[in-house]
Amino acid sequence: MSSGKLKPGWTRVAFGDVVRHVKERVDPTAAGLERYVAGEHMDTDDQRIRRWGTVGNGYLGPAFHARFRPGHVLYGSRRTYLRKVAVADFEGVTANTTFVIETRDPKVLLPALLPFVMQTEAFHGYSIKKSKGSVNPYVNFSDIAAYEFTLPPLDEQRRIAATLRECDRATQAILALVEAARVAQASVFDTLLANSITRSVSLGCLLTEAPRNGCSAVAASTPTGHWVLGLDALTKVGYRPGRLKPVQRTAAMLNSVVEAGDLLISRSNTRDRVGLPGIFNEDRCDVSWPDTMMRLRPDPSVALPHFLELFLRSASGRRQIERFAAGTSASMKKVNAHAIRRLSIALPSLDTQDAMLRQVGGVISASASAERRLRSLKRLRSTMLLSTL
């Protein structure tokens, strides 16, 4: 969104002049609302809300009073470098730290274009620059209201929004392939494990050292040369590269550098994601793991790291992790090192582990191929955003 010479019909506007911060305050129970959306329910660079909590299922807290309706845009105002912009397709409530936003006049700014405007690098960069605080940086709505951008005429807005929506539809189709590959991989692994001769061993007996937590990161608004893994780096299909956040180069960070081949596990996350494992597969020495993760160091003479990764994602592994997960929050759960060490692993011989990994390999390759296509499509989408907005 260049501030240079404008195309005919394009205008320079301030964000706050064309959007409104919706401040409808409600008691979710009295209003009959069934769902709430917390920050952890929104994913980086993903407009869809795929998870939510249920009102009345556990303690919610007084901050959850901001009502949203279908079509409203939700924006996480804490740690804006996480780039959480989501479009609601249901009615619910969120915390006051999540801005509920809508266009002031659909004939000036098309509602369908608004979330794409908020996903541009220019908007993210501006919001990060205006954030306050170091440990948990935040931005006020008045700060982003001053952000200026170039607005196309309405017909051009419709064309841009339609093109970007098609790109997102293709992304959703590939995501479905990734999920199907994940389900197939789990099914093949569970079947192979059930047909193998195994012995039950506690996970702690398979490690060369105690599970080690990461450290608290001091966020940086600009690159520092050192990074920390984002919580979304550990997914239901394993480690996902590129989920990095710039951090201050503290002694603790430099003492928690993750190495290629390290097995990581999420120790604090939503109920369906807590305990998700992943093997760091990048050849670099400028990345640390955060205090929301643990590093596990398996003894390769008894347990292959990739076998343990698959077991922790298996039906048996997930049942145990969800049973051990604790926490007073209705959405966020935690597992500690003691619980992780107690996990019961159905362990076959090394030769059988290796054979199982080779048999599952075809499904893993299909999943990895879909992941590569997904990353390529996301790069294309970013290029489109940069060139059209």
Short mmCIF file of C-alpha atoms in Angstrom, two decimals:
data_model
loop_
_atom_site.label_atom_id
_atom_site.label_comp_id
_atom_site.label_asym_id
_atom_site.label_seq_id
_atom_site.Cartn_x
_atom_site.Cartn_y
_atom_site.Cartn_z
CA MET A 1 0.00 0.00 0.00
CA SER A 2 2.30 2.67 -1.28
CA SER A 3 1.91 6.30 -0.27
CA GLY A 4 3.16 7.43 -3.68
CA LYS A 5 1.04 8.45 -6.66
CA LEU A 6 -2.41 6.86 -6.40
CA LYS A 7 -4.23 5.03 -9.16
CA PRO A 8 -7.48 6.63 -10.38
CA GLY A 9 -10.25 5.95 -7.87
CA TRP A 10 -7.89 4.86 -5.10
CA THR A 11 -7.83 6.87 -1.87
CA ARG A 12 -5.59 7.15 1.17
CA VAL A 13 -7.50 6.41 4.40
CA ALA A 14 -6.87 5.88 8.08
CA PHE A 15 -7.87 2.49 9.47
CA GLY A 16 -10.05 4.06 12.16
CA ASP A 17 -11.96 6.10 9.57
CA VAL A 18 -13.25 3.02 7.75
CA VAL A 19 -13.55 0.44 10.56
CA ARG A 20 -15.25 0.37 13.94
CA HIS A 21 -14.18 -1.23 17.20
CA VAL A 22 -17.34 -3.06 18.30
CA LYS A 23 -17.79 -2.79 22.07
CA GLU A 24 -20.93 -4.79 22.78
CA ARG A 25 -20.54 -5.97 26.35
CA VAL A 26 -22.57 -8.96 27.58
CA ASP A 27 -22.76 -11.62 30.25
CA PRO A 28 -22.27 -14.73 28.06
CA THR A 29 -24.50 -16.93 30.22
CA ALA A 30 -27.33 -14.43 30.53
CA ALA A 31 -27.12 -13.71 26.79
CA GLY A 32 -27.44 -17.42 26.01
CA LEU A 33 -24.12 -17.58 24.18
CA GLU A 34 -22.72 -21.08 23.80
CA ARG A 35 -19.18 -20.50 22.51
CA TYR A 36 -16.21 -18.38 23.50
CA VAL A 37 -13.01 -17.71 21.59
CA ALA A 38 -9.73 -17.16 23.43
CA GLY A 39 -6.40 -16.17 21.92
CA GLU A 40 -5.22 -19.77 21.72
CA HIS A 41 -8.21 -20.65 19.55
CA MET A 42 -6.93 -18.41 16.74
CA ASP A 43 -4.04 -19.56 14.56
CA THR A 44 -1.31 -17.46 12.98
CA ASP A 45 -2.19 -16.29 9.44
CA ASP A 46 -5.44 -18.30 9.41
CA GLN A 47 -8.73 -16.45 9.04
CA ARG A 48 -10.83 -19.44 10.10
CA ILE A 49 -11.77 -20.14 13.72
CA ARG A 50 -11.31 -23.89 13.97
CA ARG A 51 -11.52 -24.25 17.75
CA TRP A 52 -13.50 -22.66 20.56
CA GLY A 53 -14.53 -23.22 24.14
CA THR A 54 -17.98 -23.92 25.56
CA VAL A 55 -19.51 -21.34 27.90
CA GLY A 56 -20.22 -22.97 31.26
CA ASN A 57 -17.60 -25.70 30.82
CA GLY A 58 -15.15 -24.51 33.47
CA TYR A 59 -14.21 -21.06 34.75
CA LEU A 60 -14.26 -18.41 32.03
CA GLY A 61 -13.29 -15.21 33.83
CA PRO A 62 -14.70 -11.66 33.85
CA ALA A 63 -12.63 -10.51 30.85
CA PHE A 64 -14.81 -12.55 28.49
CA HIS A 65 -17.59 -10.05 27.86
CA ALA A 66 -16.97 -8.84 24.27
CA ARG A 67 -19.73 -10.14 22.04
CA PHE A 68 -19.06 -10.93 18.41
CA ARG A 69 -21.39 -11.93 15.60
CA PRO A 70 -20.93 -13.71 12.25
CA GLY A 71 -18.83 -11.58 9.91
CA HIS A 72 -16.99 -9.72 12.65
CA VAL A 73 -13.20 -9.75 12.50
CA LEU A 74 -11.37 -10.79 15.68
CA TYR A 75 -7.87 -9.42 16.24
CA GLY A 76 -5.52 -10.52 19.03
CA SER A 77 -4.14 -7.32 20.55
CA ARG A 78 -1.57 -9.14 22.72
CA ARG A 79 1.66 -10.29 21.05
CA THR A 80 0.56 -8.97 17.69
CA TYR A 81 3.61 -10.58 16.10
CA LEU A 82 1.52 -13.78 16.28
CA ARG A 83 -0.62 -12.27 13.48
CA LYS A 84 -3.98 -13.51 14.72
CA VAL A 85 -6.76 -12.22 12.47
CA ALA A 86 -9.90 -14.36 12.26
CA VAL A 87 -13.39 -13.98 10.79
CA ALA A 88 -16.25 -15.25 12.95
CA ASP A 89 -18.81 -17.53 11.30
CA PHE A 90 -20.79 -17.98 14.52
CA GLU A 91 -21.92 -15.87 17.45
CA GLY A 92 -19.99 -15.88 20.70
CA VAL A 93 -17.97 -13.98 23.26
CA THR A 94 -14.27 -13.19 23.54
CA ALA A 95 -11.99 -11.45 26.01
CA ASN A 96 -11.49 -7.71 26.02
CA THR A 97 -7.93 -8.25 24.80
CA THR A 98 -9.32 -9.45 21.46
CA PHE A 99 -10.66 -6.59 19.36
CA VAL A 100 -14.00 -7.13 17.62
CA ILE A 101 -13.90 -5.14 14.37
CA GLU A 102 -16.28 -4.36 11.52
CA THR A 103 -16.37 -1.94 8.59
CA ARG A 104 -18.11 1.39 9.19
CA ASP A 105 -19.69 1.49 5.74
CA PRO A 106 -19.70 -1.56 3.42
CA LYS A 107 -19.96 0.82 0.47
CA VAL A 108 -16.60 2.31 1.39
CA LEU A 109 -14.67 -0.72 2.67
CA LEU A 110 -15.99 -4.11 1.61
CA PRO A 111 -16.34 -6.36 4.71
CA ALA A 112 -14.82 -9.27 2.77
CA LEU A 113 -11.66 -7.24 2.15
CA LEU A 114 -11.14 -6.10 5.77
CA PRO A 115 -9.40 -9.25 7.09
CA PHE A 116 -7.04 -9.25 4.10
CA VAL A 117 -6.10 -5.63 4.81
CA MET A 118 -5.28 -6.71 8.37
CA GLN A 119 -3.12 -9.58 7.11
CA THR A 120 -0.77 -7.43 5.06
CA GLU A 121 2.85 -7.13 6.13
CA ALA A 122 2.39 -3.35 6.36
CA PHE A 123 -0.45 -3.67 8.90
CA HIS A 124 1.39 -6.29 10.97
CA GLY A 125 4.58 -4.23 10.95
CA TYR A 126 2.73 -1.11 12.05
CA SER A 127 0.91 -2.94 14.85
CA ILE A 128 4.12 -4.53 16.13
CA LYS A 129 5.91 -1.18 16.06
CA LYS A 130 3.13 0.47 18.09
CA SER A 131 2.99 -2.31 20.70
CA LYS A 132 3.89 -1.51 24.29
CA GLY A 133 5.56 -3.70 26.92
CA SER A 134 8.31 -6.28 26.59
CA VAL A 135 7.09 -9.47 28.25
CA ASN A 136 3.52 -9.44 26.92
CA PRO A 137 3.42 -6.60 24.37
CA TYR A 138 0.02 -5.16 23.52
CA VAL A 139 -1.49 -2.57 21.23
CA ASN A 140 -4.43 -0.24 21.83
CA PHE A 141 -7.13 0.16 19.21
CA SER A 142 -6.34 3.88 19.02
CA ASP A 143 -2.84 2.93 17.88
CA ILE A 144 -3.92 0.81 14.92
CA ALA A 145 -6.75 3.26 14.14
CA ALA A 146 -4.04 5.69 12.98
CA TYR A 147 -2.64 3.19 10.46
CA GLU A 148 -2.98 4.55 6.91
CA PHE A 149 -3.41 2.50 3.76
CA THR A 150 -4.50 2.89 0.16
CA LEU A 151 -8.08 1.82 -0.52
CA PRO A 152 -9.15 0.68 -4.01
CA PRO A 153 -12.57 1.49 -5.47
CA LEU A 154 -15.36 -0.90 -4.56
CA ASP A 155 -15.29 -2.92 -7.80
CA GLU A 156 -11.56 -3.48 -7.42
CA GLN A 157 -12.08 -4.46 -3.78
CA ARG A 158 -14.55 -7.14 -4.90
CA ARG A 159 -12.07 -8.48 -7.46
CA ILE A 160 -9.19 -8.59 -4.95
CA ALA A 161 -11.31 -10.19 -2.23
CA ALA A 162 -12.66 -12.82 -4.64
CA THR A 163 -9.15 -13.73 -5.84
CA LEU A 164 -7.81 -14.03 -2.30
CA ARG A 165 -10.84 -16.08 -1.24
CA GLU A 166 -10.13 -18.56 -4.05
CA CYS A 167 -6.56 -18.84 -2.80
CA ASP A 168 -7.89 -19.53 0.70
CA ARG A 169 -10.29 -22.19 -0.66
CA ALA A 170 -7.35 -23.95 -2.27
CA THR A 171 -5.51 -23.71 1.04
CA GLN A 172 -8.45 -25.34 2.84
CA ALA A 173 -8.48 -28.18 0.30
CA ILE A 174 -4.79 -28.88 0.92
CA LEU A 175 -5.34 -28.67 4.68
CA ALA A 176 -7.98 -31.38 4.28
CA LEU A 177 -5.37 -33.53 2.49
CA VAL A 178 -2.91 -32.94 5.31
CA GLU A 179 -5.52 -33.97 7.88
CA ALA A 180 -6.44 -37.08 5.87
CA ALA A 181 -2.76 -38.06 5.69
CA ARG A 182 -2.46 -37.54 9.45
CA VAL A 183 -5.43 -39.83 10.13
CA ALA A 184 -4.07 -42.47 7.74
CA GLN A 185 -0.62 -42.29 9.32
CA ALA A 186 -2.07 -42.74 12.83
CA SER A 187 -4.23 -45.65 11.68
CA VAL A 188 -1.34 -47.48 9.98
CA PHE A 189 0.91 -46.95 13.00
CA ASP A 190 -1.74 -48.11 15.49
CA THR A 191 -2.38 -51.25 13.42
CA LEU A 192 1.32 -52.09 13.12
CA LEU A 193 1.83 -51.53 16.84
CA ALA A 194 -1.13 -53.76 17.75
CA ASN A 195 0.34 -56.58 15.64
CA SER A 196 3.85 -56.29 17.10
CA ILE A 197 5.39 -57.93 20.14
CA THR A 198 5.98 -55.15 22.62
CA ARG A 199 6.90 -54.53 26.23
CA SER A 200 5.55 -51.73 28.39
CA VAL A 201 8.22 -49.21 29.37
CA SER A 202 7.86 -45.83 31.04
CA LEU A 203 9.05 -42.98 28.84
CA GLY A 204 11.46 -41.80 31.52
CA CYS A 205 13.42 -45.06 31.17
CA LEU A 206 13.98 -44.35 27.47
CA LEU A 207 15.58 -40.93 27.93
CA THR A 208 19.26 -40.06 28.41
CA GLU A 209 18.33 -37.04 30.52
CA ALA A 210 15.28 -35.62 32.32
CA PRO A 211 12.75 -33.73 30.16
CA ARG A 212 13.89 -30.13 30.03
CA ASN A 213 11.59 -27.11 29.88
CA GLY A 214 12.46 -24.16 27.69
CA CYS A 215 12.77 -20.65 29.08
CA SER A 216 10.63 -17.54 29.08
CA ALA A 217 11.26 -15.40 26.03
CA VAL A 218 11.63 -11.64 26.04
CA ALA A 219 9.89 -10.66 22.81
CA ALA A 220 11.54 -8.29 20.36
CA SER A 221 9.62 -6.08 17.96
CA THR A 222 12.39 -6.31 15.35
CA PRO A 223 14.73 -9.16 14.35
CA THR A 224 17.64 -9.66 16.77
CA GLY A 225 19.35 -12.61 15.11
CA HIS A 226 17.81 -15.04 17.57
CA TRP A 227 14.41 -16.71 17.51
CA VAL A 228 12.08 -18.77 19.66
CA LEU A 229 9.67 -21.41 18.39
CA GLY A 230 6.02 -20.44 18.37
CA LEU A 231 3.56 -22.79 20.02
CA ASP A 232 2.05 -23.57 16.62
CA ALA A 233 5.35 -25.12 15.48
CA LEU A 234 4.15 -28.40 17.02
CA THR A 235 1.12 -29.63 15.11
CA LYS A 236 -0.92 -32.81 14.72
CA VAL A 237 1.37 -33.78 11.83
CA GLY A 238 4.62 -33.00 13.62
CA TYR A 239 7.07 -30.11 13.52
CA ARG A 240 6.15 -27.27 11.16
CA PRO A 241 9.04 -24.96 10.16
CA GLY A 242 8.83 -21.21 9.93
CA ARG A 243 6.89 -20.67 13.17
CA LEU A 244 9.49 -18.34 14.69
CA LYS A 245 9.34 -15.17 16.76
CA PRO A 246 12.23 -12.73 17.32
CA VAL A 247 13.46 -12.61 20.92
CA GLN A 248 16.14 -10.89 22.97
CA ARG A 249 19.43 -12.80 23.06
CA THR A 250 19.43 -13.51 26.79
CA ALA A 251 21.75 -16.02 28.46
CA ALA A 252 18.77 -18.29 29.14
CA MET A 253 17.77 -18.23 25.48
CA LEU A 254 21.28 -19.05 24.33
CA ASN A 255 21.34 -21.93 26.82
CA SER A 256 18.15 -23.40 25.30
CA VAL A 257 19.15 -23.63 21.64
CA VAL A 258 17.34 -26.45 19.86
CA GLU A 259 19.37 -28.79 17.65
CA ALA A 260 18.40 -30.69 14.52
CA GLY A 261 16.91 -34.03 15.58
CA ASP A 262 15.68 -32.82 18.98
CA LEU A 263 12.30 -34.24 20.02
CA LEU A 264 10.06 -31.51 21.42
CA ILE A 265 6.69 -31.79 23.10
CA SER A 266 4.10 -29.13 23.88
CA ARG A 267 3.62 -28.89 27.64
CA SER A 268 1.07 -26.05 27.66
CA ASN A 269 -1.65 -25.79 25.05
CA THR A 270 -5.32 -26.40 24.39
CA ARG A 271 -6.68 -29.81 25.45
CA ASP A 272 -6.50 -31.25 21.93
CA ARG A 273 -2.95 -29.95 21.35
CA VAL A 274 -1.20 -30.31 24.69
CA GLY A 275 1.48 -32.99 24.47
CA LEU A 276 1.83 -32.81 20.69
CA PRO A 277 5.36 -33.87 19.68
CA GLY A 278 7.60 -32.86 16.83
CA ILE A 279 11.21 -33.35 15.75
CA PHE A 280 13.09 -30.15 14.95
CA ASN A 281 14.49 -30.66 11.45
CA GLU A 282 16.21 -27.38 10.61
CA ASP A 283 19.97 -27.00 10.34
CA ARG A 284 20.45 -23.79 12.31
CA CYS A 285 21.76 -22.67 15.70
CA ASP A 286 19.79 -19.46 16.30
CA VAL A 287 16.51 -20.95 17.56
CA SER A 288 15.46 -21.77 21.13
CA TRP A 289 12.48 -23.66 22.45
CA PRO A 290 10.09 -21.77 24.77
CA ASP A 291 8.84 -22.52 28.27
CA THR A 292 5.63 -23.91 26.75
CA MET A 293 7.63 -26.86 25.38
CA MET A 294 9.88 -29.60 26.73
CA ARG A 295 12.85 -31.23 25.04
CA LEU A 296 13.12 -35.02 25.20
CA ARG A 297 16.40 -36.81 24.52
CA PRO A 298 15.66 -40.50 23.70
CA ASP A 299 18.36 -43.14 23.99
CA PRO A 300 18.71 -44.32 20.34
CA SER A 301 20.00 -47.69 21.51
CA VAL A 302 16.51 -48.57 22.81
CA ALA A 303 14.03 -46.15 21.20
CA LEU A 304 14.16 -44.35 17.87
CA PRO A 305 13.12 -40.68 18.17
CA HIS A 306 10.74 -40.91 15.20
CA PHE A 307 9.10 -43.99 16.72
CA LEU A 308 8.49 -42.12 19.99
CA GLU A 309 7.14 -39.14 18.05
CA LEU A 310 4.60 -41.36 16.32
CA PHE A 311 3.70 -43.15 19.56
CA LEU A 312 3.03 -39.85 21.34
CA ARG A 313 0.61 -38.99 18.50
CA SER A 314 -1.00 -42.44 18.53
CA ALA A 315 -4.36 -43.22 20.10
CA SER A 316 -2.67 -44.75 23.16
CA GLY A 317 -0.29 -41.82 23.58
CA ARG A 318 -3.01 -39.21 23.23
CA ARG A 319 -5.29 -40.96 25.74
CA GLN A 320 -2.56 -40.95 28.35
CA ILE A 321 -1.53 -37.35 27.74
CA GLU A 322 -5.10 -36.07 27.93
CA ARG A 323 -5.58 -38.03 31.17
CA PHE A 324 -2.47 -36.48 32.74
CA ALA A 325 -3.20 -32.95 31.46
CA ALA A 326 -4.17 -30.56 34.24
CA GLY A 327 -5.28 -26.96 34.60
CA THR A 328 -8.11 -24.83 35.94
CA SER A 329 -8.74 -23.13 32.60
CA ALA A 330 -11.51 -24.59 30.47
CA SER A 331 -9.32 -24.32 27.39
CA MET A 332 -5.63 -24.41 28.35
CA LYS A 333 -4.06 -27.54 29.83
CA LYS A 334 -0.57 -28.46 30.96
CA VAL A 335 1.52 -31.58 31.40
CA ASN A 336 4.62 -31.61 33.57
CA ALA A 337 7.87 -33.53 33.33
CA HIS A 338 6.77 -36.03 35.99
CA ALA A 339 3.67 -36.96 33.97
CA ILE A 340 5.68 -37.24 30.76
CA ARG A 341 8.18 -39.60 32.37
CA ARG A 342 5.28 -41.80 33.57
CA LEU A 343 3.81 -42.32 30.10
CA SER A 344 3.62 -46.01 29.29
CA ILE A 345 5.24 -46.80 25.93
CA ALA A 346 4.44 -50.02 24.06
CA LEU A 347 7.99 -50.65 22.89
CA PRO A 348 8.93 -53.24 20.23
CA SER A 349 12.51 -54.14 19.35
CA LEU A 350 14.70 -51.66 17.46
CA ASP A 351 14.43 -53.74 14.30
CA THR A 352 10.64 -53.71 14.55
CA GLN A 353 10.63 -49.96 15.23
CA ASP A 354 12.71 -49.42 12.11
CA ALA A 355 10.44 -51.70 10.04
CA MET A 356 7.35 -49.85 11.27
CA LEU A 357 8.83 -46.49 10.35
CA ARG A 358 9.59 -47.76 6.83
CA GLN A 359 6.02 -49.04 6.42
CA VAL A 360 4.55 -45.77 7.64
CA GLY A 361 7.04 -43.88 5.48
CA GLY A 362 4.81 -43.75 2.41
CA VAL A 363 2.03 -42.02 4.32
CA ILE A 364 4.55 -39.67 5.96
CA SER A 365 5.91 -38.76 2.52
CA ALA A 366 2.39 -38.00 1.27
CA SER A 367 1.80 -35.81 4.32
CA ALA A 368 5.12 -34.00 3.81
CA SER A 369 4.27 -33.43 0.14
CA ALA A 370 0.92 -31.89 1.08
CA GLU A 371 2.68 -29.72 3.67
CA ARG A 372 5.11 -28.45 1.00
CA ARG A 373 2.21 -27.61 -1.31
CA LEU A 374 0.54 -25.79 1.55
CA ARG A 375 3.64 -23.70 2.26
CA SER A 376 3.98 -22.86 -1.46
CA LEU A 377 0.37 -21.73 -1.62
CA LYS A 378 0.82 -19.59 1.48
CA ARG A 379 3.86 -17.93 -0.09
CA LEU A 380 1.80 -17.24 -3.21
CA ARG A 381 -0.96 -15.75 -1.07
CA SER A 382 1.56 -13.48 0.68
CA THR A 383 2.88 -12.33 -2.68
CA MET A 384 -0.67 -11.59 -3.85
CA LEU A 385 -1.39 -9.56 -0.71
CA LEU A 386 1.79 -7.57 -1.21
CA SER A 387 1.15 -6.86 -4.87
CA THR A 388 -2.58 -6.09 -4.75
CA LEU A 389 -2.94 -4.28 -1.41
#
